PDB file of C-alpha atoms in Angstrom:
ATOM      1  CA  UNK A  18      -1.175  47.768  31.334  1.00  0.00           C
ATOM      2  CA  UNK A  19      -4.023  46.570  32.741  1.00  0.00           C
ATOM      3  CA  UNK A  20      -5.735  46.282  29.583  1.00  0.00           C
ATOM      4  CA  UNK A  21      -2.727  44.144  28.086  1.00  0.00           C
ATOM      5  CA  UNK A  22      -3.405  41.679  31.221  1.00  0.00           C
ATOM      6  CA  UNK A  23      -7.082  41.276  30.508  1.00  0.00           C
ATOM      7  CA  UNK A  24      -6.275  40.685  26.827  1.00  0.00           C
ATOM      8  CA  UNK A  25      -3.357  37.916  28.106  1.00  0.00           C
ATOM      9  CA  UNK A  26      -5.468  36.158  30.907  1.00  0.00           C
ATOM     10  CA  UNK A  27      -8.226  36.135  28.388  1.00  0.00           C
ATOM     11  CA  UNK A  28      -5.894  34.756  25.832  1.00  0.00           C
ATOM     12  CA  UNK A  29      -4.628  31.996  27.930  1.00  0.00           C
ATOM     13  CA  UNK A  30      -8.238  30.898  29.290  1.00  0.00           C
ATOM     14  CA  UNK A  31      -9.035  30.565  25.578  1.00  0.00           C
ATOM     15  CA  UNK A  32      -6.610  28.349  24.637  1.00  0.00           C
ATOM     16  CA  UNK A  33      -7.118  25.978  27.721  1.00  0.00           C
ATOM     17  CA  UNK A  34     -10.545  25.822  26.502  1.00  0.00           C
ATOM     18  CA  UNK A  35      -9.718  24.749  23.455  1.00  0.00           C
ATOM     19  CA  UNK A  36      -7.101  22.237  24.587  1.00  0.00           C
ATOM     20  CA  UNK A  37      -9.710  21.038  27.263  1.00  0.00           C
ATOM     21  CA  UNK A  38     -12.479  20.619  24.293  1.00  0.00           C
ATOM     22  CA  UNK A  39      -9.627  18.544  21.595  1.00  0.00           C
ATOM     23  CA  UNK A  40      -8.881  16.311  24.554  1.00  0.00           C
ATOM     24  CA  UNK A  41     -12.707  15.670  24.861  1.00  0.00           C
ATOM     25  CA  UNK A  42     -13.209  15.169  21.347  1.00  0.00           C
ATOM     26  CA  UNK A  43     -10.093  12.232  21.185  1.00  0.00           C
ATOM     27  CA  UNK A  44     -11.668  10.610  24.349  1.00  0.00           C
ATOM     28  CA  UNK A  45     -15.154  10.270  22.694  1.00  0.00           C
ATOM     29  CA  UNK A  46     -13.872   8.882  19.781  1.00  0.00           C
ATOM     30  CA  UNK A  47     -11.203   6.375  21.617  1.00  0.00           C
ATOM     31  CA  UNK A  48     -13.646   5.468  24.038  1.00  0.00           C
ATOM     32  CA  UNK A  49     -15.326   2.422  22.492  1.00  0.00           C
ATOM     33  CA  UNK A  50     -12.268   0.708  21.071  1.00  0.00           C
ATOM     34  CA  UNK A  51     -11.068   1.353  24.798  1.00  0.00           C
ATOM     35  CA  UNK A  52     -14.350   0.367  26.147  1.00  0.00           C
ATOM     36  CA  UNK A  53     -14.300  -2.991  24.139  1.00  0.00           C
ATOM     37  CA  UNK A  54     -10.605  -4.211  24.512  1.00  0.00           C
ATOM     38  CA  UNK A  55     -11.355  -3.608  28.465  1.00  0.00           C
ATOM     39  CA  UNK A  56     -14.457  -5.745  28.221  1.00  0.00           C
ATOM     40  CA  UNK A  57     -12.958  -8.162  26.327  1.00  0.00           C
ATOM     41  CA  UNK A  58      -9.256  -8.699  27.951  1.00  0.00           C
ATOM     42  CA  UNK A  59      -9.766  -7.653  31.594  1.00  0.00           C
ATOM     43  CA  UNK A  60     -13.241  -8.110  32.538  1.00  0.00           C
ATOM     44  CA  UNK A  61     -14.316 -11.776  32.907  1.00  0.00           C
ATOM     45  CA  UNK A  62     -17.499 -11.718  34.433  1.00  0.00           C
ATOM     46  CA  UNK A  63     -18.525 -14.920  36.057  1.00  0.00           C
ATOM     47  CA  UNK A  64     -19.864 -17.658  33.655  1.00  0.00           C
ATOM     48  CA  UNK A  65     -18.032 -16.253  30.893  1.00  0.00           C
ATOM     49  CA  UNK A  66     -16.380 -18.555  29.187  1.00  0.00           C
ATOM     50  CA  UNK A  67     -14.082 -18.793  25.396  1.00  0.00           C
ATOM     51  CA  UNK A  68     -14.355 -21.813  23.232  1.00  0.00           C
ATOM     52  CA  UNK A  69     -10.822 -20.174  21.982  1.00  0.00           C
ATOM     53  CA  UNK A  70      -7.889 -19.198  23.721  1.00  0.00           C
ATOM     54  CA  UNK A  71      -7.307 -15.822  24.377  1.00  0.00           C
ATOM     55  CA  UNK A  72      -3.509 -14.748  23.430  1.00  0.00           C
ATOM     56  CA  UNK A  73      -1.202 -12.173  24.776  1.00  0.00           C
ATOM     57  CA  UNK A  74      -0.361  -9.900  21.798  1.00  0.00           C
ATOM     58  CA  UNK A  75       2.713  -8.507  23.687  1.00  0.00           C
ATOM     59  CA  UNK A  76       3.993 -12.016  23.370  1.00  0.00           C
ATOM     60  CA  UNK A  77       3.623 -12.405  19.638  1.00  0.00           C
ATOM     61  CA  UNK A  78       4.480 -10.031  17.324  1.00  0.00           C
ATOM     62  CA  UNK A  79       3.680 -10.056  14.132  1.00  0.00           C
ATOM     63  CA  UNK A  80       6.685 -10.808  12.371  1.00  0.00           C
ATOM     64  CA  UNK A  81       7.517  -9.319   8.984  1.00  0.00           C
ATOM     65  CA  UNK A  82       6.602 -12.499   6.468  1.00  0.00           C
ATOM     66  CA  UNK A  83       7.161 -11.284   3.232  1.00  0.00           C
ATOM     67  CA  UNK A  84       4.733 -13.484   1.507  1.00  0.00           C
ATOM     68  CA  UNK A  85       3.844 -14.109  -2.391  1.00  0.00           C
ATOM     69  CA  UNK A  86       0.270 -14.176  -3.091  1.00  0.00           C
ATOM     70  CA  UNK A  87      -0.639 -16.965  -4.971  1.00  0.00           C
ATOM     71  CA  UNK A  88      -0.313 -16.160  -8.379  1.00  0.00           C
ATOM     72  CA  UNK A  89       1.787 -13.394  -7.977  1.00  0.00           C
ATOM     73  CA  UNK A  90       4.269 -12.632 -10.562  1.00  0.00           C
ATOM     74  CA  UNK A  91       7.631 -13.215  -9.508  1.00  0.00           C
ATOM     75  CA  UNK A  92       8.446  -9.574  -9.632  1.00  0.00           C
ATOM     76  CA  UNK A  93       5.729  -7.932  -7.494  1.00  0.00           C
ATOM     77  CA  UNK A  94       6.789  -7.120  -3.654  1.00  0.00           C
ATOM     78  CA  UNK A  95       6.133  -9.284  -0.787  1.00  0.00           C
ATOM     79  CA  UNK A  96       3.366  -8.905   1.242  1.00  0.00           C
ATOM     80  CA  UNK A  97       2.833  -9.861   4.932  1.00  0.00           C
ATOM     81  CA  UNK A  98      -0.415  -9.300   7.045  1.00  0.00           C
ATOM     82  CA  UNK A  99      -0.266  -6.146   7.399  1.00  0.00           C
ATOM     83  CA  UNK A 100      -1.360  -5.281   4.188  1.00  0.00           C
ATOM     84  CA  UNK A 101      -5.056  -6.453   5.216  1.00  0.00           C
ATOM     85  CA  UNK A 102      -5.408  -4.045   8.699  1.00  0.00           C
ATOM     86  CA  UNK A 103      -8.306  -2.934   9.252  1.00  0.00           C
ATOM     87  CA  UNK A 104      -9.859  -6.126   8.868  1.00  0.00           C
ATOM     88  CA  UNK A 105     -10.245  -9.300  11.740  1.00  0.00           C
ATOM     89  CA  UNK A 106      -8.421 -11.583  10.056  1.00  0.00           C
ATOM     90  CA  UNK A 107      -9.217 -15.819  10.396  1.00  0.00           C
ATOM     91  CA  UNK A 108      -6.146 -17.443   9.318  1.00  0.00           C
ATOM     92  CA  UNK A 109      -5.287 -21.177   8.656  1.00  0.00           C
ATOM     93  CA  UNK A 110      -1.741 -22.647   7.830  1.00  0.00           C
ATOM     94  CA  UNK A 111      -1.124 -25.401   5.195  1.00  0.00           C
ATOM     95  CA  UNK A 112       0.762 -27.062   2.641  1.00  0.00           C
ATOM     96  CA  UNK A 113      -0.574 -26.645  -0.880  1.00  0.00           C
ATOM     97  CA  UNK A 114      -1.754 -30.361  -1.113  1.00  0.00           C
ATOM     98  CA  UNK A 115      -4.818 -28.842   1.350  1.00  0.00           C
ATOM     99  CA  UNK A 116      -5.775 -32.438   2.278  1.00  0.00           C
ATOM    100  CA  UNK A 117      -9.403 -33.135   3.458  1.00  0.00           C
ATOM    101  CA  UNK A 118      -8.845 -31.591   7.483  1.00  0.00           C
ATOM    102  CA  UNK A 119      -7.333 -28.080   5.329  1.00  0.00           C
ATOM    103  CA  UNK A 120     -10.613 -28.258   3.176  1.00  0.00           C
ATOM    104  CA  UNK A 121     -13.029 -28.971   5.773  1.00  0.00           C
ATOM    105  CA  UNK A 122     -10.727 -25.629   8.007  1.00  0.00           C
ATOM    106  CA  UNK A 123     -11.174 -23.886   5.168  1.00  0.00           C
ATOM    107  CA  UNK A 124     -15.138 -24.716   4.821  1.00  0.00           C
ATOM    108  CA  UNK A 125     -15.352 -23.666   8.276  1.00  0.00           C
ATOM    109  CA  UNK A 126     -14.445 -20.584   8.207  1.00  0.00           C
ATOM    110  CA  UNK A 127     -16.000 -19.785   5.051  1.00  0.00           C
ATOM    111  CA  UNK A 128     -19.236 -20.993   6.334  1.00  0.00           C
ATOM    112  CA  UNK A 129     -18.481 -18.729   9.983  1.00  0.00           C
ATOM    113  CA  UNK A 130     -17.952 -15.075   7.812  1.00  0.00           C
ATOM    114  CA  UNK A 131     -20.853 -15.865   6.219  1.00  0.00           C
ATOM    115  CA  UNK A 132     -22.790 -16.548   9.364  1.00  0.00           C
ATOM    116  CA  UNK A 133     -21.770 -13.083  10.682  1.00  0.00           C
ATOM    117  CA  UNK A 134     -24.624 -11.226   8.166  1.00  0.00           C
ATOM    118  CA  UNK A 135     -23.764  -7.775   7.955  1.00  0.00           C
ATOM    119  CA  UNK A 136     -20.618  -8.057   9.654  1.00  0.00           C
ATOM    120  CA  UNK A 137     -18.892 -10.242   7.751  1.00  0.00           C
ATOM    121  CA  UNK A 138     -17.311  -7.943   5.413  1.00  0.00           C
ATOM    122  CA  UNK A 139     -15.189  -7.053   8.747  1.00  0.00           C
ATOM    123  CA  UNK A 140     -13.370 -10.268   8.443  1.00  0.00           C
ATOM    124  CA  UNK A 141     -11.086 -11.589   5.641  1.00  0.00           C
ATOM    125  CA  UNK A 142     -10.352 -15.379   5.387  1.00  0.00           C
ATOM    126  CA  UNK A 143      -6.604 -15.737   5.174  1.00  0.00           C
ATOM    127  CA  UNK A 144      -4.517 -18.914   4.169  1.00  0.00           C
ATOM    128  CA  UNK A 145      -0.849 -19.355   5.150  1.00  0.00           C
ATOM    129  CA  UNK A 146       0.717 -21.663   2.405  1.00  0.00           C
ATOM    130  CA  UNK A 147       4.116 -23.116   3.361  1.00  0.00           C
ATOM    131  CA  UNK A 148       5.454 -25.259   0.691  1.00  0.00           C
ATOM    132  CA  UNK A 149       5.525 -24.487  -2.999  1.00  0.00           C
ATOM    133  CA  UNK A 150       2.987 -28.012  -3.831  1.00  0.00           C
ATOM    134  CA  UNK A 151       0.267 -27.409  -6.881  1.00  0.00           C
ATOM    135  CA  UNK A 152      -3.298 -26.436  -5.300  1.00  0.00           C
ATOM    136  CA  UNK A 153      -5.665 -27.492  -7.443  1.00  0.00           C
ATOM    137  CA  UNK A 154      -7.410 -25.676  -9.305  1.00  0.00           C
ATOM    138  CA  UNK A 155     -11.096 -26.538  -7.969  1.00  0.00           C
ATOM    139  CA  UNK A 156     -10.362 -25.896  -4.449  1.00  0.00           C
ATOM    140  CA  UNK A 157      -9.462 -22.105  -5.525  1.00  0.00           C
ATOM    141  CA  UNK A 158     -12.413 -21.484  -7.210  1.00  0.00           C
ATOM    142  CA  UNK A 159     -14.742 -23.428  -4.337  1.00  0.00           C
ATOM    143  CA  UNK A 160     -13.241 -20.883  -1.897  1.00  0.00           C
ATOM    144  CA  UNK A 161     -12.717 -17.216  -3.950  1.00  0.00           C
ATOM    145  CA  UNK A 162     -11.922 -14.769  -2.253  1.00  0.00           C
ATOM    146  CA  UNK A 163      -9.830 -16.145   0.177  1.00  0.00           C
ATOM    147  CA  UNK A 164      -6.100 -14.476   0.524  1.00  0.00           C
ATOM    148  CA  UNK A 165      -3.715 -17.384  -0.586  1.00  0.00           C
ATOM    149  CA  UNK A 166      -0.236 -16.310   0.788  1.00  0.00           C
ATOM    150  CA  UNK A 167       2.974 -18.226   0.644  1.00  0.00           C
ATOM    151  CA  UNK A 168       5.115 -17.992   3.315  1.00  0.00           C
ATOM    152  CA  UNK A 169       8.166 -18.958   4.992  1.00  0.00           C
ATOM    153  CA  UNK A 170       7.282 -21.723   7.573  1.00  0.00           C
ATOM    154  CA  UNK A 171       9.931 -21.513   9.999  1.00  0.00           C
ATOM    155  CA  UNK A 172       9.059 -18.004   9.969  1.00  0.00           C
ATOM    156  CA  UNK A 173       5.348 -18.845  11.037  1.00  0.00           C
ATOM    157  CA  UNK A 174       6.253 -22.057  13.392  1.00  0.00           C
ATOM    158  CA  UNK A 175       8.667 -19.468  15.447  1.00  0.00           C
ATOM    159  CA  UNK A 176       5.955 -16.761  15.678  1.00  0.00           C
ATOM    160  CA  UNK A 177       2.120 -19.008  16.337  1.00  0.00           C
ATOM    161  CA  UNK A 178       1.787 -20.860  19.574  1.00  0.00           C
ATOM    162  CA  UNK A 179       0.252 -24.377  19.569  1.00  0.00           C
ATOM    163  CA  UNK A 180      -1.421 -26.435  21.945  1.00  0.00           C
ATOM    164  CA  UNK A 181       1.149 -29.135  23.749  1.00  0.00           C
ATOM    165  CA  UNK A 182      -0.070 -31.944  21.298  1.00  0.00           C
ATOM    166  CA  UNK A 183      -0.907 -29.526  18.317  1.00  0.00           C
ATOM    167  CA  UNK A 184       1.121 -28.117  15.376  1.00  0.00           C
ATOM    168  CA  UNK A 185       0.309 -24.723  13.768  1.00  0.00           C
ATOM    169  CA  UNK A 186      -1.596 -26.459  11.040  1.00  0.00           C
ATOM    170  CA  UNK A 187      -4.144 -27.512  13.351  1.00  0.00           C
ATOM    171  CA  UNK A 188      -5.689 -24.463  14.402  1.00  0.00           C
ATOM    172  CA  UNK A 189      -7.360 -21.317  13.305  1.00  0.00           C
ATOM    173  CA  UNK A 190      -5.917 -18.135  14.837  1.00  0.00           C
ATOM    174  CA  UNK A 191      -7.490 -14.776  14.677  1.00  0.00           C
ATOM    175  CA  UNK A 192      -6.059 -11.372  14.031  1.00  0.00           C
ATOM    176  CA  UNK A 193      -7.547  -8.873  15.142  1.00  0.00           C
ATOM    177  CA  UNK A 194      -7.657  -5.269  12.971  1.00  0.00           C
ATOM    178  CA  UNK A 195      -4.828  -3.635  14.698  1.00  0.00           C
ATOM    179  CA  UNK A 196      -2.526  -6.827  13.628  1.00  0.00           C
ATOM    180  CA  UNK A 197      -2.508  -8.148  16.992  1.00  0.00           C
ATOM    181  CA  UNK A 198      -2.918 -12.179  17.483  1.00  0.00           C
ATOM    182  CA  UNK A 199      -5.971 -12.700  19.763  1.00  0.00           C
ATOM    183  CA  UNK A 200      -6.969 -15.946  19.806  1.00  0.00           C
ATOM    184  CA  UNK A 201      -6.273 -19.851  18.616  1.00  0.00           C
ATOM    185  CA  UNK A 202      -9.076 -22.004  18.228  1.00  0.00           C
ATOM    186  CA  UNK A 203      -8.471 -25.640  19.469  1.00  0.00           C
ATOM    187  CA  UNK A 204      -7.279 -28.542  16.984  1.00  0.00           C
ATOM    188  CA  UNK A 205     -10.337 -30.086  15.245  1.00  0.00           C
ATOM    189  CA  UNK A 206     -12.749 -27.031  16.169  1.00  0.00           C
ATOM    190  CA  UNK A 207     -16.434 -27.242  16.510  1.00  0.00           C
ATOM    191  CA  UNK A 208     -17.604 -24.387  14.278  1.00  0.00           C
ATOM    192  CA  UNK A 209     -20.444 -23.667  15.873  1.00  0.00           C
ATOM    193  CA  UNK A 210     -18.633 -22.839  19.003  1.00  0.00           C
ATOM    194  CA  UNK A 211     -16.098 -20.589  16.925  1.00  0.00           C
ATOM    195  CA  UNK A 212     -19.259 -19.016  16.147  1.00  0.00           C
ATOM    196  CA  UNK A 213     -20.274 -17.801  19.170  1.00  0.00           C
ATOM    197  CA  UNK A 214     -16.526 -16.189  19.749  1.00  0.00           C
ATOM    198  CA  UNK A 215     -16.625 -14.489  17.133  1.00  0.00           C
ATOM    199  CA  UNK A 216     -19.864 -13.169  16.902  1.00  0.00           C
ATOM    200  CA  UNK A 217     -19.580 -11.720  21.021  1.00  0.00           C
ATOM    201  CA  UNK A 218     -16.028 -10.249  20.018  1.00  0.00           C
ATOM    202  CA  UNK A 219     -17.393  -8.708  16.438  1.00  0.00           C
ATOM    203  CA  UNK A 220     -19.948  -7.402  18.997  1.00  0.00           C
ATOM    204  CA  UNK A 221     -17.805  -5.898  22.039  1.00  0.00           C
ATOM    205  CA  UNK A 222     -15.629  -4.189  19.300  1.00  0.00           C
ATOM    206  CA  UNK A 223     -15.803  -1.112  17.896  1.00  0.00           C
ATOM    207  CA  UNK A 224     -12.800  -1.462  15.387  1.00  0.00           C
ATOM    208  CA  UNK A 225     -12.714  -3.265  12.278  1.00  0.00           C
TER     209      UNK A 225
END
């Protein structure tokens, strides 16, 4: 009897061990995506400032968009967002005519992935097209590589949040990998200060 207690106790401290030592294991790994969405959403150490605004992901959901990319035929799925997690994702919204403030947006951020070295294959340049206008044909090939996505723009006007004097085409937003909304970059952005956002959050994560 006594024996069968031994083997029990001996048992039970075994498998509290091992629970103790899985719990360790998911805490190590968790720990710098925790570490780095503390840093970056609740501590604000004095003199740190945003050149974007930080967003509320509870407050914006991403919706389901079912999208068309561009070229698509007319029989594959829809696609929203969420087919490109994993990745921070720098999105701009437009009509297909891409006049010259869409082409120099979409310079922009071309120009701020590269800037990010190494780390720039964490972020994919995504455009939002609303309307079903010709792009021409140039403009594609000046920026490959860029996800062209059509999409329903009531759909996107009733999801993004805009400045007071601002419409959704004015700003870039940015996704982060988990397909939350983080941030909206003021209408008519200064790139270089978009820069400097992106390159301390690219930092202060671990995901992506």
């Amino acid at each position: 009897m006594l024996l069968l207690e031994f083997v029990v106790e001996k048992t039970d401290k075994q498998t509290l061990r091992g629970r103790w030592k899985l719990l360790l294991v998911v805490a190590v790994c968790a720990a710098p995506m925790i570490f780095s969405y503390f840093t970056y959403y609740v501590v604000k150490p004095s003199g740190r400032t945003n050149y974007g605004t930080i967003l509320d992901p509870r407050n914006y959901p991403m919706p389901k968009l079912q999208g068309h990319l561009l070229g698509a035929a007319a029989t594959d799925p829809a696609i929203g967002l969420e087919a490109y997690a994993g990745k921070w994702l720098m999105v701009q919204i437009d009509s297909g005519a891409c006049a010259e403030v869409c082409q120099k947006r979409m310079y922009d951020i071309r120009q701020l992935r590269t800037a990010q070295g190494k780390a720039m294959d964490r972020i994919e340049r995504v455009w939002l097209i609303t309307d079903d206008t010709p792009i021409d044909t140039s403009l594609i090939r000046q920026h490959d590589g860029v996800r062209m996505l059509k999409v329903d723009a009531a759909a996107l006007k009733a999801w993004l949040p805009t400045e007071s004097d601002s419409q959704i085409t004015d700003h870039i937003y940015l996704i982060d990998p988990l397909g939350n909304l983080m941030m909206r970059f003021p209408k008519d952005a200064d790139a270089n200060k978009i820069k400097k956002d992106l390159s301390k959050l690219l930092r202060a994560s671990a995901i992506g």
